[in-house]
Amino acid sequence: QCKDYIRPLFKMCKSRRLEPGMMTHILNIVNYCEQGEFVKANDAYIDVAIGRGAWPIGVTMVGIHARSGREKIGSSNIAHAMNNELQRKYLTSVKRLMSYCQKKR
C-alpha cells in the first residue's frame, strides 16, 4: 500500500511538477532521517501536513465582542496539504517510511 501511495510523488519528481515548497519540506524530512534526527524530521512532517497556523479551539464568538486572537485564525494560515487526496496519500507514506527508518536504527 505504501509503495502504491508514494508512486505519484516519484512521478511528480521525475517530471519536475512537484511544488517547490513541498519539495523543500520533503527534502528536509529525508535529510533529517539520514542524519538520525527523527524529532526534527517529525517536526518537518507536521509543518508540511498541518502547518503552523492557529487552530480554533473552543468558542470563538462569546458575545458581541470577538475573541482577541480571532483575526489570526484565517484561511491564509492553513496548510492545505492534507486536503488534497493525492498529497494526503503520499505524505502518509512518507510518514510510514520515517517510522520504518527510525525502527531500523
PDB file of C-alpha atoms in Angstrom:
ATOM      1  CA  GLN A   1       0.000   0.000   0.000  1.00  0.00           C
ATOM      2  CA  CYS A   2       2.819   2.398   0.849  1.00  0.00           C
ATOM      3  CA  LYS A   3       4.510   1.672  -2.459  1.00  0.00           C
ATOM      4  CA  ASP A   4       1.307   2.393  -4.375  1.00  0.00           C
ATOM      5  CA  TYR A   5       0.639   5.622  -2.484  1.00  0.00           C
ATOM      6  CA  ILE A   6       4.144   7.054  -2.917  1.00  0.00           C
ATOM      7  CA  ARG A   7       4.380   6.290  -6.636  1.00  0.00           C
ATOM      8  CA  PRO A   8       2.660   9.597  -7.664  1.00  0.00           C
ATOM      9  CA  LEU A   9       5.263  11.512  -5.634  1.00  0.00           C
ATOM     10  CA  PHE A  10       8.068   9.836  -7.588  1.00  0.00           C
ATOM     11  CA  LYS A  11       6.307  10.548 -10.900  1.00  0.00           C
ATOM     12  CA  MET A  12       5.890  14.210  -9.972  1.00  0.00           C
ATOM     13  CA  CYS A  13       9.581  14.420  -9.003  1.00  0.00           C
ATOM     14  CA  LYS A  14      10.706  12.848 -12.278  1.00  0.00           C
ATOM     15  CA  SER A  15       8.562  15.185 -14.372  1.00  0.00           C
ATOM     16  CA  ARG A  16       9.541  18.171 -12.164  1.00  0.00           C
ATOM     17  CA  ARG A  17       5.912  19.015 -11.371  1.00  0.00           C
ATOM     18  CA  LEU A  18       6.268  18.912  -7.587  1.00  0.00           C
ATOM     19  CA  GLU A  19       5.649  22.251  -5.889  1.00  0.00           C
ATOM     20  CA  PRO A  20       8.881  23.904  -4.675  1.00  0.00           C
ATOM     21  CA  GLY A  21       7.517  24.319  -1.143  1.00  0.00           C
ATOM     22  CA  MET A  22       6.525  20.667  -0.910  1.00  0.00           C
ATOM     23  CA  MET A  23       9.883  19.598  -2.308  1.00  0.00           C
ATOM     24  CA  THR A  24      11.837  21.574   0.297  1.00  0.00           C
ATOM     25  CA  HIS A  25       9.767  20.077   3.117  1.00  0.00           C
ATOM     26  CA  ILE A  26      10.237  16.523   1.824  1.00  0.00           C
ATOM     27  CA  LEU A  27      13.974  17.119   1.325  1.00  0.00           C
ATOM     28  CA  ASN A  28      14.213  18.367   4.916  1.00  0.00           C
ATOM     29  CA  ILE A  29      12.433  15.233   6.144  1.00  0.00           C
ATOM     30  CA  VAL A  30      14.772  12.954   4.147  1.00  0.00           C
ATOM     31  CA  ASN A  31      17.897  14.802   5.284  1.00  0.00           C
ATOM     32  CA  TYR A  32      16.855  14.669   8.939  1.00  0.00           C
ATOM     33  CA  CYS A  33      16.119  10.939   8.663  1.00  0.00           C
ATOM     34  CA  GLU A  34      19.508  10.284   7.077  1.00  0.00           C
ATOM     35  CA  GLN A  35      21.188  12.172   9.935  1.00  0.00           C
ATOM     36  CA  GLY A  36      19.151  10.263  12.537  1.00  0.00           C
ATOM     37  CA  GLU A  37      17.351  13.434  13.687  1.00  0.00           C
ATOM     38  CA  PHE A  38      13.906  11.870  13.841  1.00  0.00           C
ATOM     39  CA  VAL A  39      12.393  14.506  16.133  1.00  0.00           C
ATOM     40  CA  LYS A  40      13.328  17.235  13.635  1.00  0.00           C
ATOM     41  CA  ALA A  41      12.064  15.050  10.789  1.00  0.00           C
ATOM     42  CA  ASN A  42       8.742  14.648  12.591  1.00  0.00           C
ATOM     43  CA  ASP A  43       8.547  18.428  13.125  1.00  0.00           C
ATOM     44  CA  ALA A  44       9.165  18.975   9.407  1.00  0.00           C
ATOM     45  CA  TYR A  45       6.429  16.435   8.618  1.00  0.00           C
ATOM     46  CA  ILE A  46       3.976  18.216  10.918  1.00  0.00           C
ATOM     47  CA  ASP A  47       4.864  21.519   9.220  1.00  0.00           C
ATOM     48  CA  VAL A  48       4.009  20.190   5.792  1.00  0.00           C
ATOM     49  CA  ALA A  49       0.999  18.131   6.876  1.00  0.00           C
ATOM     50  CA  ILE A  50      -0.977  20.547   9.048  1.00  0.00           C
ATOM     51  CA  GLY A  51       1.131  23.687   9.114  1.00  0.00           C
ATOM     52  CA  ARG A  52       1.763  26.161  11.903  1.00  0.00           C
ATOM     53  CA  GLY A  53      -1.430  28.180  11.582  1.00  0.00           C
ATOM     54  CA  ALA A  54      -3.703  28.972  14.507  1.00  0.00           C
ATOM     55  CA  TRP A  55      -6.328  26.347  15.280  1.00  0.00           C
ATOM     56  CA  PRO A  56      -9.710  27.466  16.578  1.00  0.00           C
ATOM     57  CA  ILE A  57     -10.194  25.698  19.885  1.00  0.00           C
ATOM     58  CA  GLY A  58     -13.361  26.335  21.821  1.00  0.00           C
ATOM     59  CA  VAL A  59     -15.832  29.119  21.316  1.00  0.00           C
ATOM     60  CA  THR A  60     -14.703  31.968  19.077  1.00  0.00           C
ATOM     61  CA  MET A  61     -17.701  34.268  19.494  1.00  0.00           C
ATOM     62  CA  VAL A  62     -18.904  34.506  23.090  1.00  0.00           C
ATOM     63  CA  GLY A  63     -20.955  37.678  22.997  1.00  0.00           C
ATOM     64  CA  ILE A  64     -20.987  40.817  20.967  1.00  0.00           C
ATOM     65  CA  HIS A  65     -17.191  41.070  21.099  1.00  0.00           C
ATOM     66  CA  ALA A  66     -14.899  38.846  19.061  1.00  0.00           C
ATOM     67  CA  ARG A  67     -12.105  36.907  20.709  1.00  0.00           C
ATOM     68  CA  SER A  68      -8.751  38.683  20.784  1.00  0.00           C
ATOM     69  CA  GLY A  69      -6.967  36.171  18.536  1.00  0.00           C
ATOM     70  CA  ARG A  70      -9.864  35.777  16.115  1.00  0.00           C
ATOM     71  CA  GLU A  71      -8.150  37.612  13.251  1.00  0.00           C
ATOM     72  CA  LYS A  72      -5.215  35.176  13.390  1.00  0.00           C
ATOM     73  CA  ILE A  73      -7.499  32.263  12.577  1.00  0.00           C
ATOM     74  CA  GLY A  74      -7.816  32.705   8.847  1.00  0.00           C
ATOM     75  CA  SER A  75      -7.699  30.597   5.753  1.00  0.00           C
ATOM     76  CA  SER A  76      -4.320  32.082   4.821  1.00  0.00           C
ATOM     77  CA  ASN A  77      -2.617  30.288   7.719  1.00  0.00           C
ATOM     78  CA  ILE A  78      -3.982  26.839   6.928  1.00  0.00           C
ATOM     79  CA  ALA A  79      -1.781  24.287   5.174  1.00  0.00           C
ATOM     80  CA  HIS A  80      -3.877  22.550   2.552  1.00  0.00           C
ATOM     81  CA  ALA A  81      -1.572  19.574   2.071  1.00  0.00           C
ATOM     82  CA  MET A  82      -3.899  17.113   3.773  1.00  0.00           C
ATOM     83  CA  ASN A  83      -6.987  18.411   1.948  1.00  0.00           C
ATOM     84  CA  ASN A  84      -5.759  17.036  -1.377  1.00  0.00           C
ATOM     85  CA  GLU A  85      -6.295  13.260  -1.542  1.00  0.00           C
ATOM     86  CA  LEU A  86      -3.165  12.571  -3.605  1.00  0.00           C
ATOM     87  CA  GLN A  87      -0.942  14.639  -1.303  1.00  0.00           C
ATOM     88  CA  ARG A  88      -2.514  13.051   1.762  1.00  0.00           C
ATOM     89  CA  LYS A  89      -1.677   9.586   0.461  1.00  0.00           C
ATOM     90  CA  TYR A  90       1.967  10.247  -0.330  1.00  0.00           C
ATOM     91  CA  LEU A  91       2.530  12.250   2.852  1.00  0.00           C
ATOM     92  CA  THR A  92       1.128   9.334   4.823  1.00  0.00           C
ATOM     93  CA  SER A  93       3.597   7.075   3.003  1.00  0.00           C
ATOM     94  CA  VAL A  94       6.457   9.464   3.829  1.00  0.00           C
ATOM     95  CA  LYS A  95       5.457   9.256   7.498  1.00  0.00           C
ATOM     96  CA  ARG A  96       5.388   5.448   7.318  1.00  0.00           C
ATOM     97  CA  LEU A  97       8.857   5.425   5.774  1.00  0.00           C
ATOM     98  CA  MET A  98      10.064   7.757   8.540  1.00  0.00           C
ATOM     99  CA  SER A  99       8.766   5.354  11.176  1.00  0.00           C
ATOM    100  CA  TYR A 100      10.344   2.387   9.406  1.00  0.00           C
ATOM    101  CA  CYS A 101      13.694   4.178   9.165  1.00  0.00           C
ATOM    102  CA  GLN A 102      13.538   5.007  12.862  1.00  0.00           C
ATOM    103  CA  LYS A 103      12.777   1.403  13.834  1.00  0.00           C
ATOM    104  CA  LYS A 104      15.657   0.084  11.733  1.00  0.00           C
ATOM    105  CA  ARG A 105      18.233   2.209  13.595  1.00  0.00           C
TER     106      ARG A 105
END
